[in-house]
XYZ file of N, CA, C and O in Angstrom:
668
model
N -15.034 -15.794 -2.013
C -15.372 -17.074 -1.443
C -14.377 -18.151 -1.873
O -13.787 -18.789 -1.002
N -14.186 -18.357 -3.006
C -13.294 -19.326 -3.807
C -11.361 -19.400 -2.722
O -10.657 -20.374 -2.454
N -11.198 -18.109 -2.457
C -10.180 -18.069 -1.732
C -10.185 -18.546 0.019
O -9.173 -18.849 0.652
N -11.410 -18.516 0.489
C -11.570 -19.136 1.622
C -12.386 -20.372 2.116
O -12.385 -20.909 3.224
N -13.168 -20.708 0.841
C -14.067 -21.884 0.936
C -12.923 -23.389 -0.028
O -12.478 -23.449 -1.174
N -12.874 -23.958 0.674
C -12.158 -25.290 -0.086
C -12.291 -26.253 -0.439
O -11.495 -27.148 -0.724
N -13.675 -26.154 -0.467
C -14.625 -27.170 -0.587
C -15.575 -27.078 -1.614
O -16.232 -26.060 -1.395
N -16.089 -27.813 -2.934
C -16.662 -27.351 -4.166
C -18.506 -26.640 -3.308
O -19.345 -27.086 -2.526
N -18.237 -25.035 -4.304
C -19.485 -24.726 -4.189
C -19.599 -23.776 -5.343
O -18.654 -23.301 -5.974
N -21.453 -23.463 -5.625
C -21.509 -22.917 -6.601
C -21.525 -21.554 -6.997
O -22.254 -20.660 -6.568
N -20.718 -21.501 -7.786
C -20.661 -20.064 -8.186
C -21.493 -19.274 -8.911
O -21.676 -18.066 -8.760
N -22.041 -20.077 -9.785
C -23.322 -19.207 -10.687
C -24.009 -19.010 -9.413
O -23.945 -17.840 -9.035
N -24.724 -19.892 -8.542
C -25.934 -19.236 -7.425
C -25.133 -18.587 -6.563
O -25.715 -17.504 -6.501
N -24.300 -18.509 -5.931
C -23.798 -16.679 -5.410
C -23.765 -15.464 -6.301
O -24.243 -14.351 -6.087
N -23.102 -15.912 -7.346
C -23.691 -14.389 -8.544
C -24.714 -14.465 -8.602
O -25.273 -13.595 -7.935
N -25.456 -15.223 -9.181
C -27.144 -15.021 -9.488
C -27.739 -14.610 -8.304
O -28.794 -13.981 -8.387
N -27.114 -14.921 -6.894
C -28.054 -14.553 -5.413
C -27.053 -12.981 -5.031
O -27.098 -12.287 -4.015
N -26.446 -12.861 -5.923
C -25.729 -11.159 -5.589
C -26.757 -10.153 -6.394
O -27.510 -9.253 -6.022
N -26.408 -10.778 -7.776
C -27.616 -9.972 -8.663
C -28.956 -9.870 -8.679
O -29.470 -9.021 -9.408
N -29.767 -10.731 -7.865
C -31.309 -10.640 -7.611
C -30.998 -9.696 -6.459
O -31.416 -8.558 -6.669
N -30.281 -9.893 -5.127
C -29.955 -8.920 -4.462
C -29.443 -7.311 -4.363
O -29.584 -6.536 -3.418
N -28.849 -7.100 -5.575
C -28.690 -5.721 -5.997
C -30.624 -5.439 -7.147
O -31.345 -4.446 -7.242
N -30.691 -6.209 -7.478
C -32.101 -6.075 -8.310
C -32.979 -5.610 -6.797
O -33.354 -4.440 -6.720
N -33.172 -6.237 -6.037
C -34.101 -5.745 -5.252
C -33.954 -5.192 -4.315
O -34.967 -4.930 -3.666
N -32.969 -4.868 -3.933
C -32.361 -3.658 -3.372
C -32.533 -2.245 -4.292
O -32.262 -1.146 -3.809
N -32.853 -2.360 -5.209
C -32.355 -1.144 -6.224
C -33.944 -1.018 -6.289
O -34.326 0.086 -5.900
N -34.792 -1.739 -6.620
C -36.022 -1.529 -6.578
C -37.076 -1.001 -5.304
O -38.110 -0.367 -5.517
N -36.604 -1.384 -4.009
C -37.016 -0.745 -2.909
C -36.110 0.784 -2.959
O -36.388 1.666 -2.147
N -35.143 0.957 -3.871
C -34.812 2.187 -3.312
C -35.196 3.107 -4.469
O -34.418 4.027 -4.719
N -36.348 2.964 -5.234
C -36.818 3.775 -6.866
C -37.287 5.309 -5.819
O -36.943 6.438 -6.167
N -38.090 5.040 -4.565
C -38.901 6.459 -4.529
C -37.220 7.381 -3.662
O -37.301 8.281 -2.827
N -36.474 7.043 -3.971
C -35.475 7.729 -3.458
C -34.680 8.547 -4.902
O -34.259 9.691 -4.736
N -34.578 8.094 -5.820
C -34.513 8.802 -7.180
C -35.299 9.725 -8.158
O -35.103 10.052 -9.328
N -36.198 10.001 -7.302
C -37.852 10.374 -8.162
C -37.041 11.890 -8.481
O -37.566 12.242 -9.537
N -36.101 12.880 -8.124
C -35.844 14.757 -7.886
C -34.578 14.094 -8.895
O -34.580 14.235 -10.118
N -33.624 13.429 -8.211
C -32.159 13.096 -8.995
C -31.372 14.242 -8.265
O -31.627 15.427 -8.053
N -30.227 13.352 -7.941
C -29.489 14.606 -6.510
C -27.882 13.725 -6.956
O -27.678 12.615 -7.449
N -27.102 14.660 -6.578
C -25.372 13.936 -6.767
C -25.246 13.015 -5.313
O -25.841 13.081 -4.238
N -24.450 12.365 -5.705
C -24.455 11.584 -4.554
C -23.033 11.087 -4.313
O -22.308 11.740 -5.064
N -22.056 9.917 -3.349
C -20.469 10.484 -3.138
C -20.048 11.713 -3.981
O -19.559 11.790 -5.108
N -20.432 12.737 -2.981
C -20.024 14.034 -3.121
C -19.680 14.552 -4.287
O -18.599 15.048 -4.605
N -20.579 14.426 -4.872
C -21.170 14.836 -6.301
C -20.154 14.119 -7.605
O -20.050 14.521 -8.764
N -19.450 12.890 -6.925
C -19.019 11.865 -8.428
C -20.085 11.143 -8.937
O -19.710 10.594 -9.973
N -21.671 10.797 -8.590
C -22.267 10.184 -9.205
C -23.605 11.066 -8.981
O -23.790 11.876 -8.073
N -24.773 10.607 -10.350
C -25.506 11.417 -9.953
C -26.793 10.306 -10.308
O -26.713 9.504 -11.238
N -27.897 10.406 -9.463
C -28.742 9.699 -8.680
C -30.257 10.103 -9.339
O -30.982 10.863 -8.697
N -30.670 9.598 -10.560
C -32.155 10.152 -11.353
C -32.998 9.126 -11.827
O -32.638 7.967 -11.618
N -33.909 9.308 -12.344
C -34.594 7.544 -12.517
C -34.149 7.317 -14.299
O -34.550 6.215 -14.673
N -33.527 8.000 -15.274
C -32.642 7.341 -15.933
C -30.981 6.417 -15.298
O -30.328 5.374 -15.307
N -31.044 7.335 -14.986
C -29.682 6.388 -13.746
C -29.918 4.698 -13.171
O -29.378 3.598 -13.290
N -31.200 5.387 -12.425
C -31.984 4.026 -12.003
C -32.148 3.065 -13.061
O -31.848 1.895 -12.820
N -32.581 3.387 -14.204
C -32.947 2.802 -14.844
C -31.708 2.057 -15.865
O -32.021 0.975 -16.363
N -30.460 2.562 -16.146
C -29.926 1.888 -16.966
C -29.175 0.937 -15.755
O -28.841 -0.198 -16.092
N -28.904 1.378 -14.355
C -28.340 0.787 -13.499
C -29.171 -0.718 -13.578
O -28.663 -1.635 -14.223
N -30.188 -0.863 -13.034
C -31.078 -2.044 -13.335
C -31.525 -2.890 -14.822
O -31.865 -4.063 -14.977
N -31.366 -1.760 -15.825
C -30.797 -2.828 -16.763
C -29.398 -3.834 -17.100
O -29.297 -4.937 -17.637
N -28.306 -2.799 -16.458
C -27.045 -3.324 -16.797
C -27.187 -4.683 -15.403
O -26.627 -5.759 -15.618
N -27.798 -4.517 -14.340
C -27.775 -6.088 -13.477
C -28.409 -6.718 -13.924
O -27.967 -7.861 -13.811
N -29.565 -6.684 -14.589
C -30.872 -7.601 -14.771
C -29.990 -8.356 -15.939
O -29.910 -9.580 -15.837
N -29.142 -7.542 -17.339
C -28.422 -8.173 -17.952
C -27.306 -8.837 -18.049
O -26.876 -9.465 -19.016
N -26.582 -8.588 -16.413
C -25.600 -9.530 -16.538
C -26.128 -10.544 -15.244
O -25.262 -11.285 -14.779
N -27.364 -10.604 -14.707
C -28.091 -11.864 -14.603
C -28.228 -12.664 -15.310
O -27.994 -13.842 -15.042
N -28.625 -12.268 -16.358
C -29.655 -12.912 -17.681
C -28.219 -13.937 -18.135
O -28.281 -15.165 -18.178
N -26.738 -12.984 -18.505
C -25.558 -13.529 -18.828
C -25.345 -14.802 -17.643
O -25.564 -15.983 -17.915
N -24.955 -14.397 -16.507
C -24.767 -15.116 -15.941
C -25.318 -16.473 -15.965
O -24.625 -17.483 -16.088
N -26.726 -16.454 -15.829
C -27.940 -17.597 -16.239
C -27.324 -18.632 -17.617
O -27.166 -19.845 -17.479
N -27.032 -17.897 -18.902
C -26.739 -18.201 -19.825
C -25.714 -18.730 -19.887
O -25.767 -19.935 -20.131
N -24.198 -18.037 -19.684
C -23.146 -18.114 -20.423
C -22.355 -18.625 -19.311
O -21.261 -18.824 -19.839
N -22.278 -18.888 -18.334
C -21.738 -19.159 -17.100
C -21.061 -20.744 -17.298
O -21.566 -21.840 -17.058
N -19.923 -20.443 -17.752
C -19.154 -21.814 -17.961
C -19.070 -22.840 -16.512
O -18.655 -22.576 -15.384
N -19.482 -23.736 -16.921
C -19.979 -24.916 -16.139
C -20.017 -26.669 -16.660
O -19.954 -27.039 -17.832
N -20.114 -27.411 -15.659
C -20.119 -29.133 -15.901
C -20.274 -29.356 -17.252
O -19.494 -29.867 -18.056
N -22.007 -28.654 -17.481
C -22.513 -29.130 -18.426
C -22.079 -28.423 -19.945
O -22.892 -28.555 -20.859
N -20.925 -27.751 -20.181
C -20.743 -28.097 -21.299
C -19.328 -28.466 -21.548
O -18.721 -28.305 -22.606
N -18.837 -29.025 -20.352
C -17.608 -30.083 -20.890
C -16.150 -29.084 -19.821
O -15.095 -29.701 -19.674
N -16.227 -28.057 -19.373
C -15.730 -27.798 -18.551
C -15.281 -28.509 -16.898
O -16.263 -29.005 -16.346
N -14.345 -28.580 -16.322
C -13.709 -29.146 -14.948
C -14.894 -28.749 -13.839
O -15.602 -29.569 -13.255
N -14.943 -27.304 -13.687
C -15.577 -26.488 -13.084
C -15.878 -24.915 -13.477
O -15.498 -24.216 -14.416
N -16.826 -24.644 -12.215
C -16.633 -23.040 -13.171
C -15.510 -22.229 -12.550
O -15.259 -22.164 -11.346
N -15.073 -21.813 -13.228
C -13.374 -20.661 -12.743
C -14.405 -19.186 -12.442
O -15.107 -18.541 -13.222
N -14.158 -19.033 -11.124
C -14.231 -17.915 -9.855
C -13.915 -16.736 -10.819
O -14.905 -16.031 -11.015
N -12.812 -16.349 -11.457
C -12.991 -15.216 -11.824
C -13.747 -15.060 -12.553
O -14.244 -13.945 -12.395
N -14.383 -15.856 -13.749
C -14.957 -15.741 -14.720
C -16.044 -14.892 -14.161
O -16.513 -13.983 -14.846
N -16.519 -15.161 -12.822
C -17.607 -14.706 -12.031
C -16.985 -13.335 -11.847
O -17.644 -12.396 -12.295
N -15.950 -13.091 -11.327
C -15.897 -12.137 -10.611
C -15.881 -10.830 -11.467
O -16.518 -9.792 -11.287
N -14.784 -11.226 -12.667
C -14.470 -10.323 -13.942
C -15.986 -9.883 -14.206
O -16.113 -8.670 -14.376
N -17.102 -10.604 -14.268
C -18.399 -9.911 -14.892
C -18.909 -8.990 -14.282
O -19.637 -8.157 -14.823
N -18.463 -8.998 -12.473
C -19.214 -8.494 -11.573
C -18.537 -7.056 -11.718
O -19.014 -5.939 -11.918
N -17.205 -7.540 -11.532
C -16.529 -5.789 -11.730
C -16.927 -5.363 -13.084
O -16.613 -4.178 -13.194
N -17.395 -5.735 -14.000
C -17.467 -5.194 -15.461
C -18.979 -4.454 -15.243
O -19.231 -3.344 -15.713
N -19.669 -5.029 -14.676
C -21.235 -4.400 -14.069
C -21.463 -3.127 -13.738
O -22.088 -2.129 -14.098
N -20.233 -3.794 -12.368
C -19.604 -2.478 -11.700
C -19.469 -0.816 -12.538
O -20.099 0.239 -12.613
N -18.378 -1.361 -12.988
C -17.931 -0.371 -14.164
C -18.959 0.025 -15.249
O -18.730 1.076 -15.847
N -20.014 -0.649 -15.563
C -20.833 -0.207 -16.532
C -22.017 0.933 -15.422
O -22.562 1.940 -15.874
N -22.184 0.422 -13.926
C -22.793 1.324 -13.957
C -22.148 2.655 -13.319
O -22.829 3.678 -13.392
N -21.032 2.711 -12.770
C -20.555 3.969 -12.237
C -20.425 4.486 -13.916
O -20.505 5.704 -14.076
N -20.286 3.873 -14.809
C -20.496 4.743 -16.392
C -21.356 5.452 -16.304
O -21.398 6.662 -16.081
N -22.510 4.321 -16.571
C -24.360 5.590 -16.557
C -24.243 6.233 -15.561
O -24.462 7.362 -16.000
N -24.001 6.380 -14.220
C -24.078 7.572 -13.074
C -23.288 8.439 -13.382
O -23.720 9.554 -13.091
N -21.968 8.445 -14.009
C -21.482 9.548 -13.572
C -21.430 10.842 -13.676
O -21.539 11.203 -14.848
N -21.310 11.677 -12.935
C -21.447 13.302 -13.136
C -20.292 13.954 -12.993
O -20.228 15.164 -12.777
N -19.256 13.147 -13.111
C -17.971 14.148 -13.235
C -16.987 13.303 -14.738
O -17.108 12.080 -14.803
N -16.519 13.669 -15.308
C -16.012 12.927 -16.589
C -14.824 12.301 -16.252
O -14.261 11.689 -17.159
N -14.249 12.316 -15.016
C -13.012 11.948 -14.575
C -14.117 10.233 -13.873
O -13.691 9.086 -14.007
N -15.174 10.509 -13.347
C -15.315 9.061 -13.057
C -16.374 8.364 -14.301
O -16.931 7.276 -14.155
N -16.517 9.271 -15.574
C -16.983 8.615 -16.175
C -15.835 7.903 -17.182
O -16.125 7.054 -18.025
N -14.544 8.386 -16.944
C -13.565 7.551 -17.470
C -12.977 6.319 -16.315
O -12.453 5.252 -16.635
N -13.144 6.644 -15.391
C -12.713 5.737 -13.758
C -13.922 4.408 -14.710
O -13.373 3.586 -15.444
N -15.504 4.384 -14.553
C -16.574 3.958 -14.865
C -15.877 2.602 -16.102
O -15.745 1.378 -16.113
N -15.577 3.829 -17.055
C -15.492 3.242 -18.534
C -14.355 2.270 -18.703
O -14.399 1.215 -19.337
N -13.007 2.934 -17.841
C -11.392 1.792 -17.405
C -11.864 0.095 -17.122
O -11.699 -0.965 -17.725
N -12.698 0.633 -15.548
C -13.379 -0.626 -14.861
C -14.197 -1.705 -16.084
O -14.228 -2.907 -16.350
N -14.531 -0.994 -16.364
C -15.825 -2.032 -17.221
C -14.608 -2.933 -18.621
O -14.777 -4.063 -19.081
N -13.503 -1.972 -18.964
C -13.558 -2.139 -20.303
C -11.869 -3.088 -19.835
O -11.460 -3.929 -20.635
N -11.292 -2.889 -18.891
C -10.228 -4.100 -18.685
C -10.878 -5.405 -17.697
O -10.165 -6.394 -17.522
N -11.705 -5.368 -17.324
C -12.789 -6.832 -17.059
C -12.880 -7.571 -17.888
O -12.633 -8.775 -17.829
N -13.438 -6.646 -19.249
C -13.666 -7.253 -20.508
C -12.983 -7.615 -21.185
O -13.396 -8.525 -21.903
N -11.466 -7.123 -21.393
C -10.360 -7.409 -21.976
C -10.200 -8.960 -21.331
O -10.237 -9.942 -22.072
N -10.057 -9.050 -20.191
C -9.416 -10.026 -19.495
C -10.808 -11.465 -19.458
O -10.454 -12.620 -19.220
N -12.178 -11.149 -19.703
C -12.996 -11.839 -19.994
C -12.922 -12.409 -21.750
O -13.121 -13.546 -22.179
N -12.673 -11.534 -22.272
C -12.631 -11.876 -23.865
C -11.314 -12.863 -24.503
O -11.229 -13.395 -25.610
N -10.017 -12.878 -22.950
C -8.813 -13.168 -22.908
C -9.261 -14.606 -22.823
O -8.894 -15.403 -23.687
N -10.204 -15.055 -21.607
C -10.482 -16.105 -21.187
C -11.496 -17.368 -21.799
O -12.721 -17.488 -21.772
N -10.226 -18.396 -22.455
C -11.259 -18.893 -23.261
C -12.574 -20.086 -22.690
O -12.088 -20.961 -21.973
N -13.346 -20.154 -22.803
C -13.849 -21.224 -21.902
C -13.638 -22.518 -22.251
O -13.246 -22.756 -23.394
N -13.861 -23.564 -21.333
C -13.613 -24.924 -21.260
C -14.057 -25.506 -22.599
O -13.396 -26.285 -23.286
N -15.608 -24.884 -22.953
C -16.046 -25.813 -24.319
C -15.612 -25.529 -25.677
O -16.118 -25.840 -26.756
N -14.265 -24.682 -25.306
C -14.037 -24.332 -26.800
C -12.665 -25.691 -26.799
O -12.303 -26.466 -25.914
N -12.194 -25.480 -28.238
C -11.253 -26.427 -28.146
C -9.900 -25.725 -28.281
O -9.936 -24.502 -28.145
N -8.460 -26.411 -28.577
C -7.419 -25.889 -28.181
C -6.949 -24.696 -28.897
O -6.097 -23.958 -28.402
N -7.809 -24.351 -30.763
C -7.433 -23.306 -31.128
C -8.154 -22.439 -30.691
O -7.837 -21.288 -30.990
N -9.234 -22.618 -29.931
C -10.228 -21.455 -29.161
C -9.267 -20.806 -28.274
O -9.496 -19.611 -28.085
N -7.974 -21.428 -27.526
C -7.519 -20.354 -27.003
C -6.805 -19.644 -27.448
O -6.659 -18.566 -26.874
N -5.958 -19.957 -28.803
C -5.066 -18.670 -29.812
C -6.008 -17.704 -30.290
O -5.716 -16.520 -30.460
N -7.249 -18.250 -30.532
C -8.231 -16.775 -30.874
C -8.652 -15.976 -30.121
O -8.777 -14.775 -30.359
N -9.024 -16.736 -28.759
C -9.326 -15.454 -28.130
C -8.553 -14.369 -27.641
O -8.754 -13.155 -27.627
N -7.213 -15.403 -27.068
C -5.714 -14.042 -26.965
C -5.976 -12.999 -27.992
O -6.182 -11.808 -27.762
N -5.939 -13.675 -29.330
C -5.702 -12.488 -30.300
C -6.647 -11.928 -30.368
O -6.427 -10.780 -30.752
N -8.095 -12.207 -30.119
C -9.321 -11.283 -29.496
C -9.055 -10.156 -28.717
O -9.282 -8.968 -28.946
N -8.581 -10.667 -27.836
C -8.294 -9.484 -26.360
C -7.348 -8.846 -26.704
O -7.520 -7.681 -26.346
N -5.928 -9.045 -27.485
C -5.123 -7.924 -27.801
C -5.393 -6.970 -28.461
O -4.859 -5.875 -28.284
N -6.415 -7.244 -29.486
C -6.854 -6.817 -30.451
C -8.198 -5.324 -29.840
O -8.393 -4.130 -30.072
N -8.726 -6.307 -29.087
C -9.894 -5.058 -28.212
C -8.748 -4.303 -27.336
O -9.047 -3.178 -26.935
N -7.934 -4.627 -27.125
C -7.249 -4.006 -25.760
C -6.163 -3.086 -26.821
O -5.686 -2.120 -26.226
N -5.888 -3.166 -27.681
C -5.376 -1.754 -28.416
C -6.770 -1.116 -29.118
O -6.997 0.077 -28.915
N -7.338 -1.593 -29.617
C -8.755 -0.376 -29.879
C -9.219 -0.025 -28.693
O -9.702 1.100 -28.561
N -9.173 -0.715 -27.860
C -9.820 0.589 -26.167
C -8.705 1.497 -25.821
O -8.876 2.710 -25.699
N -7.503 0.881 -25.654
C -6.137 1.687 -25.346
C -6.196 3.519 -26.404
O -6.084 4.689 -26.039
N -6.398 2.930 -27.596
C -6.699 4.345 -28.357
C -7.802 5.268 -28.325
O -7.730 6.496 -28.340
N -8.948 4.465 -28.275
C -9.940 5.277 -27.831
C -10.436 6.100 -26.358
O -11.206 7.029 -26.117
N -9.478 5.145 -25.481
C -9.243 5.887 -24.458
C -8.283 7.149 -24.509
O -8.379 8.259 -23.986
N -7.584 6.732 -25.103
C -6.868 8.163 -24.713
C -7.443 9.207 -25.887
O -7.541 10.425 -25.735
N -7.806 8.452 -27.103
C -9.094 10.038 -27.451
C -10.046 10.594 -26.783
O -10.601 11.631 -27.144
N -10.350 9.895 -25.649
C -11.505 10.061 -24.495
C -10.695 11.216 -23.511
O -11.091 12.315 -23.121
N -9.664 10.651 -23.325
C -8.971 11.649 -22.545
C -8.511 12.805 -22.949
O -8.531 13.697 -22.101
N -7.899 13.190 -24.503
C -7.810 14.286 -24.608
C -8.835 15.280 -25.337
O -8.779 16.459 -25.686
N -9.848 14.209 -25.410
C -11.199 15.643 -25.630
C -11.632 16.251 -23.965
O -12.071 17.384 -23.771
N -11.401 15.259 -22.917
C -11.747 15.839 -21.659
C -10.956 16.712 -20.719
O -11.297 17.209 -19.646
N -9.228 16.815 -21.718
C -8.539 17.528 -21.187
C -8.819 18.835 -22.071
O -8.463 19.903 -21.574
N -9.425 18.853 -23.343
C -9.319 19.776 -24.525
C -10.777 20.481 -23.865
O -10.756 21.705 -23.999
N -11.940 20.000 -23.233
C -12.741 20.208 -22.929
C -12.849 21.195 -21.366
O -13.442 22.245 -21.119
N -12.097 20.412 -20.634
C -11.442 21.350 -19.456
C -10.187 22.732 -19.645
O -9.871 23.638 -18.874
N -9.834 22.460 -20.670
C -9.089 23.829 -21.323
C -9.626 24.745 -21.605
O -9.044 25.826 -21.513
N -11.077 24.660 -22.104
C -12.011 25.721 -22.856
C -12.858 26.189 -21.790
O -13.316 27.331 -21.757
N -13.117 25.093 -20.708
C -14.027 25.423 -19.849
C -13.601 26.298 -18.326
O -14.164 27.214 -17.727
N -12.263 25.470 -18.048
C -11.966 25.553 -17.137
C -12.538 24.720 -15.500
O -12.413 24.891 -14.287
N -13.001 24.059 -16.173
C -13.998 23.598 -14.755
C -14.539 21.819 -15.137
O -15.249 21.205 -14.341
């Protein structure tokens, strides 16, 4: 929206009206999870734990959104669009995490979620003051080489794991 609307509008109530919208969307669709079946052709898999952490991870980055959503009122210009958007893909990514049934998209899942966050943890908000933004850089470099390593220990237990298995 921010790229085609040019005119001030709000961004917390389109996230907050995306996330009640995936909330109740997800809730009319519970008697469809009751067996648990793979689903895009067996990269995700579809059970009422699934359901269930899926609807926690929106309900909680509602709750964030509600909360932490840099805005007027605490001394900020406006709220910055990505700040929105970075959370939404991080959601994203948290829940193709809990679904997945193949380990190649539970690392796809885990990428998504965890460079959102890099780039959210990068971003300092308006109410901090000017050394708030040297800390958080060094925040985000700092998470972004501990994920960088642990990712690729992620990766070679799943290549060490497909060696033994074959499959």
């Amino acid at each position: 929206f921010d790229a085609f609307v040019h005119r001030p509008w709000s961004r917390l109530f389109v996230t907050a009206l995306f996330l009640i919208l995936g909330l109740a969307y997800g809730g009319a669709q519970i008697d469809l999870v009751e067996n648990g079946k793979q689903i895009f052709q067996g990269a995700l898999f579809a059970d009422p734990l699934s359901f269930f952490s899926v609807m926690l991870v929106t309900a909680g980055t509602l709750l964030t959104v509600l909360i932490a959503s840099p805005g007027e009122d605490r001394g900020s210009v406006q709220e910055p669009a990505e700040w929105h958007a970075l959370l939404l893909l991080s959601a994203v990514g948290a829940c193709i995490f809990s679904n997945a049934a193949e380990m190649i998209t539970m690392f796809i899942g885990l990428e998504l979620m965890s460079l959102s966050l890099y780039s959210l943890c990068a971003a300092a908000p308006g109410w901090m003051d000017r050394s708030g933004h040297r800390h958080a850089a060094e925040a985000a470099l700092k998470y972004f080489i501990l994920g960088s390593f642990s990712s690729a220990f992620l990766l070679f237990g799943i290549a060490l794991a497909y060696g033994v298995t074959g499959s």
